[in-house]
């Protein structure tokens, strides 16, 4: 029967019934723990390097869809930057400089602490800042520059400590040498070289510096 031929109460019933029909609602993006997501991404980038980790790798490990990742972090690069900030807050080689009373204490403490953190079985092997992006495309130059800046800052902090016992020029030269040694040890640790072998190398470094 056409609606316009229904009695008033029939029309009212029809309208009321239509208004009670369930409304389809779009589901929003899957919720997730942002801190845990950044931590998971940090371990992936640390283990494999920036270029080797894909969006699919990240979303599968975190347990979200790509749109949720882009919504939260903007891009893979944005997530990497947050992962890098998290990594910066972890205990590291520079902690070995904290209580140094002599030049030899400072250098020995730095290198021994470096070996401990890059071979810690509870962490990923190596150093994310040293090996997180050794090769990159032109569109990732800004991320590579960020890592380079962090390496330079680490070297500067070493030089500042050594400057307590050495003149600035000598402290800068020694800091450059030590930073280079630590980067090499990081690569060796990623290749599976044992902690004991890396610590033996520290003895050679100390002997070579004639402290």
CSV table of C-alpha atoms in Angstrom, one decimal:
chain,number,residue,atom,x,y,z
A,1,UNK,CA,0.0,0.0,0.0
A,2,UNK,CA,1.5,3.4,-0.9
A,3,UNK,CA,2.6,5.5,2.1
A,4,UNK,CA,0.3,8.4,1.2
A,5,UNK,CA,-2.7,6.0,1.4
A,6,UNK,CA,-1.9,4.8,5.0
A,7,UNK,CA,-3.8,6.3,7.9
A,8,UNK,CA,-2.0,8.7,10.1
A,9,UNK,CA,-1.1,6.1,12.8
A,10,UNK,CA,0.2,3.8,10.1
A,11,UNK,CA,2.6,6.5,8.8
A,12,UNK,CA,3.8,7.3,12.3
A,13,UNK,CA,4.5,3.6,13.0
A,14,UNK,CA,6.4,3.2,9.7
A,15,UNK,CA,8.6,6.3,10.4
A,16,UNK,CA,9.3,5.2,14.0
A,17,UNK,CA,10.3,1.7,12.8
A,18,UNK,CA,12.6,3.1,10.2
A,19,UNK,CA,14.3,5.4,12.7
A,20,UNK,CA,15.1,2.3,14.9
A,21,UNK,CA,17.0,0.5,12.2
A,22,UNK,CA,20.6,-0.2,13.2
A,23,UNK,CA,23.0,2.4,11.8
A,24,UNK,CA,26.3,1.1,10.2
A,25,UNK,CA,29.3,2.7,11.8
A,26,UNK,CA,32.8,2.7,10.4
A,27,UNK,CA,35.3,1.2,12.7
A,28,UNK,CA,38.2,3.5,13.6
A,29,UNK,CA,41.9,2.4,13.3
A,30,UNK,CA,43.1,-0.4,15.6
A,31,UNK,CA,44.4,1.0,18.9
A,32,UNK,CA,47.9,0.1,20.0
A,33,UNK,CA,50.5,1.0,22.6
A,34,UNK,CA,52.6,3.7,21.0
A,35,UNK,CA,55.5,3.2,23.4
A,36,UNK,CA,55.7,-0.5,22.7
A,37,UNK,CA,55.4,0.2,18.9
A,38,UNK,CA,58.4,2.5,19.0
A,39,UNK,CA,60.3,-0.1,21.1
A,40,UNK,CA,59.5,-2.8,18.6
A,41,UNK,CA,60.6,-0.6,15.7
A,42,UNK,CA,63.8,0.3,17.5
A,43,UNK,CA,64.8,-3.3,17.8
A,44,UNK,CA,64.0,-4.0,14.1
A,45,UNK,CA,66.0,-0.9,12.9
A,46,UNK,CA,68.8,-1.8,15.3
A,47,UNK,CA,69.0,-5.4,14.1
A,48,UNK,CA,68.6,-4.9,10.4
A,49,UNK,CA,69.3,-1.2,9.6
A,50,UNK,CA,66.9,1.4,8.3
A,51,UNK,CA,66.9,0.4,4.6
A,52,UNK,CA,66.4,-3.3,5.3
A,53,UNK,CA,63.2,-2.8,7.3
A,54,UNK,CA,60.0,-2.4,5.3
A,55,UNK,CA,56.7,-1.0,6.2
A,56,UNK,CA,55.3,-4.5,6.1
A,57,UNK,CA,58.0,-5.7,8.5
A,58,UNK,CA,57.0,-2.9,10.9
A,59,UNK,CA,53.3,-3.3,10.8
A,60,UNK,CA,53.5,-7.1,11.1
A,61,UNK,CA,55.8,-6.8,14.2
A,62,UNK,CA,53.7,-4.0,15.8
A,63,UNK,CA,50.4,-5.6,14.9
A,64,UNK,CA,48.8,-2.7,13.1
A,65,UNK,CA,47.7,-1.9,9.5
A,66,UNK,CA,49.8,0.6,7.4
A,67,UNK,CA,47.2,3.4,7.7
A,68,UNK,CA,47.5,3.3,11.5
A,69,UNK,CA,51.3,3.5,11.3
A,70,UNK,CA,51.1,6.5,8.9
A,71,UNK,CA,48.5,8.1,11.0
A,72,UNK,CA,50.6,7.8,14.2
A,73,UNK,CA,54.1,8.5,12.9
A,74,UNK,CA,53.6,10.1,9.5
A,75,UNK,CA,56.1,7.8,7.7
A,76,UNK,CA,58.7,5.1,8.2
A,77,UNK,CA,61.2,7.9,8.7
A,78,UNK,CA,59.1,9.4,11.4
A,79,UNK,CA,59.0,6.1,13.3
A,80,UNK,CA,62.7,5.7,12.9
A,81,UNK,CA,63.4,9.1,14.4
A,82,UNK,CA,61.3,8.2,17.5
A,83,UNK,CA,63.0,4.9,17.7
A,84,UNK,CA,66.4,6.7,17.6
A,85,UNK,CA,65.3,9.0,20.4
A,86,UNK,CA,64.4,5.9,22.5
A,87,UNK,CA,67.8,4.3,21.7
A,88,UNK,CA,69.6,7.5,22.8
A,89,UNK,CA,68.1,7.1,26.3
A,90,UNK,CA,69.6,3.6,26.8
A,91,UNK,CA,72.8,3.0,28.8
A,92,UNK,CA,75.8,3.4,26.5
A,93,UNK,CA,79.5,3.6,26.2
A,94,UNK,CA,79.8,7.1,27.5
A,95,UNK,CA,78.7,5.9,30.9
A,96,UNK,CA,82.2,4.4,31.2
A,97,UNK,CA,83.6,8.0,31.4
A,98,UNK,CA,81.5,9.0,34.4
A,99,UNK,CA,83.8,8.2,37.3
A,100,UNK,CA,87.2,8.3,35.6
A,101,UNK,CA,89.9,9.6,37.8
A,102,UNK,CA,92.7,9.4,35.3
A,103,UNK,CA,93.2,9.5,31.5
A,104,UNK,CA,93.7,5.7,31.5
A,105,UNK,CA,90.6,5.2,33.5
A,106,UNK,CA,88.6,7.3,31.1
A,107,UNK,CA,89.8,5.5,27.9
A,108,UNK,CA,89.6,2.0,29.5
A,109,UNK,CA,86.2,2.7,31.0
A,110,UNK,CA,84.9,4.0,27.7
A,111,UNK,CA,86.0,1.0,25.7
A,112,UNK,CA,85.1,-1.7,28.2
A,113,UNK,CA,81.6,-0.2,28.6
A,114,UNK,CA,81.3,0.0,24.8
A,115,UNK,CA,82.1,-3.7,24.5
A,116,UNK,CA,79.6,-4.6,27.3
A,117,UNK,CA,76.7,-2.8,25.6
A,118,UNK,CA,77.3,-4.0,22.0
A,119,UNK,CA,77.6,-7.6,23.1
A,120,UNK,CA,74.9,-7.6,25.8
A,121,UNK,CA,72.7,-10.7,25.1
A,122,UNK,CA,69.6,-8.8,26.3
A,123,UNK,CA,70.1,-6.2,23.6
A,124,UNK,CA,70.7,-6.2,19.8
A,125,UNK,CA,74.3,-6.7,18.8
A,126,UNK,CA,76.3,-3.6,17.9
A,127,UNK,CA,75.3,0.1,18.0
A,128,UNK,CA,72.2,1.5,16.3
A,129,UNK,CA,73.9,4.9,15.8
A,130,UNK,CA,77.0,3.4,14.3
A,131,UNK,CA,75.4,0.8,12.0
A,132,UNK,CA,71.8,1.9,11.7
A,133,UNK,CA,72.3,3.4,8.3
A,134,UNK,CA,75.6,2.8,6.5
A,135,UNK,CA,74.0,3.0,3.1
A,136,UNK,CA,71.0,5.1,2.0
A,137,UNK,CA,69.2,6.6,-0.9
A,138,UNK,CA,69.2,10.3,-1.7
A,139,UNK,CA,65.7,10.7,-0.2
A,140,UNK,CA,67.0,9.5,3.2
A,141,UNK,CA,69.9,11.9,3.4
A,142,UNK,CA,68.3,13.8,6.3
A,143,UNK,CA,68.1,10.6,8.4
A,144,UNK,CA,71.7,9.8,7.6
A,145,UNK,CA,72.7,13.3,8.6
A,146,UNK,CA,70.9,12.9,12.0
A,147,UNK,CA,72.9,9.7,12.7
A,148,UNK,CA,76.1,11.5,11.6
A,149,UNK,CA,75.3,14.3,14.0
A,150,UNK,CA,74.9,11.9,16.9
A,151,UNK,CA,78.2,10.2,16.1
A,152,UNK,CA,79.8,13.7,16.1
A,153,UNK,CA,78.2,14.5,19.4
A,154,UNK,CA,79.5,11.3,21.0
A,155,UNK,CA,83.0,12.1,19.8
A,156,UNK,CA,82.7,15.6,21.2
A,157,UNK,CA,81.7,14.3,24.6
A,158,UNK,CA,84.7,12.0,24.6
A,159,UNK,CA,87.0,14.9,23.7
A,160,UNK,CA,85.6,17.0,26.4
A,161,UNK,CA,86.4,14.4,29.0
A,162,UNK,CA,89.9,13.7,27.7
A,163,UNK,CA,90.5,17.5,27.7
A,164,UNK,CA,90.7,17.2,31.5
A,165,UNK,CA,94.2,15.6,31.0
A,166,UNK,CA,95.2,16.6,27.5
A,167,UNK,CA,95.3,19.8,25.5
A,168,UNK,CA,92.3,20.4,23.1
A,169,UNK,CA,94.1,19.4,19.9
A,170,UNK,CA,95.4,16.1,21.4
A,171,UNK,CA,92.1,15.4,23.1
A,172,UNK,CA,90.2,15.9,19.8
A,173,UNK,CA,92.6,13.6,18.0
A,174,UNK,CA,92.3,10.8,20.6
A,175,UNK,CA,88.5,11.2,20.6
A,176,UNK,CA,88.4,10.7,16.9
A,177,UNK,CA,90.6,7.6,17.2
A,178,UNK,CA,88.5,6.1,20.0
A,179,UNK,CA,85.2,6.8,18.2
A,180,UNK,CA,86.6,5.1,15.1
A,181,UNK,CA,87.7,2.1,17.2
A,182,UNK,CA,84.2,1.9,18.8
A,183,UNK,CA,82.5,1.9,15.4
A,184,UNK,CA,84.8,-0.9,14.2
A,185,UNK,CA,84.0,-2.9,17.4
A,186,UNK,CA,80.3,-2.4,16.7
A,187,UNK,CA,80.6,-3.9,13.3
A,188,UNK,CA,82.6,-6.8,14.7
A,189,UNK,CA,80.0,-7.4,17.4
A,190,UNK,CA,77.3,-7.6,14.7
A,191,UNK,CA,79.4,-10.2,12.9
A,192,UNK,CA,79.4,-12.3,16.1
A,193,UNK,CA,82.9,-11.6,17.4
A,194,UNK,CA,83.0,-12.7,21.1
A,195,UNK,CA,83.1,-10.2,23.9
A,196,UNK,CA,86.4,-11.7,25.2
A,197,UNK,CA,88.1,-11.1,21.8
A,198,UNK,CA,86.9,-7.5,21.8
A,199,UNK,CA,88.1,-6.9,25.3
A,200,UNK,CA,91.5,-8.3,24.3
A,201,UNK,CA,91.6,-5.7,21.5
A,202,UNK,CA,91.1,-3.0,24.2
A,203,UNK,CA,94.5,-4.0,25.7
A,204,UNK,CA,96.1,-3.5,22.3
A,205,UNK,CA,94.5,-0.1,22.0
A,206,UNK,CA,95.7,1.0,25.5
A,207,UNK,CA,99.2,-0.3,24.7
A,208,UNK,CA,99.2,1.6,21.4
A,209,UNK,CA,98.2,4.9,23.1
A,210,UNK,CA,101.2,4.5,25.5
A,211,UNK,CA,99.3,5.7,28.5
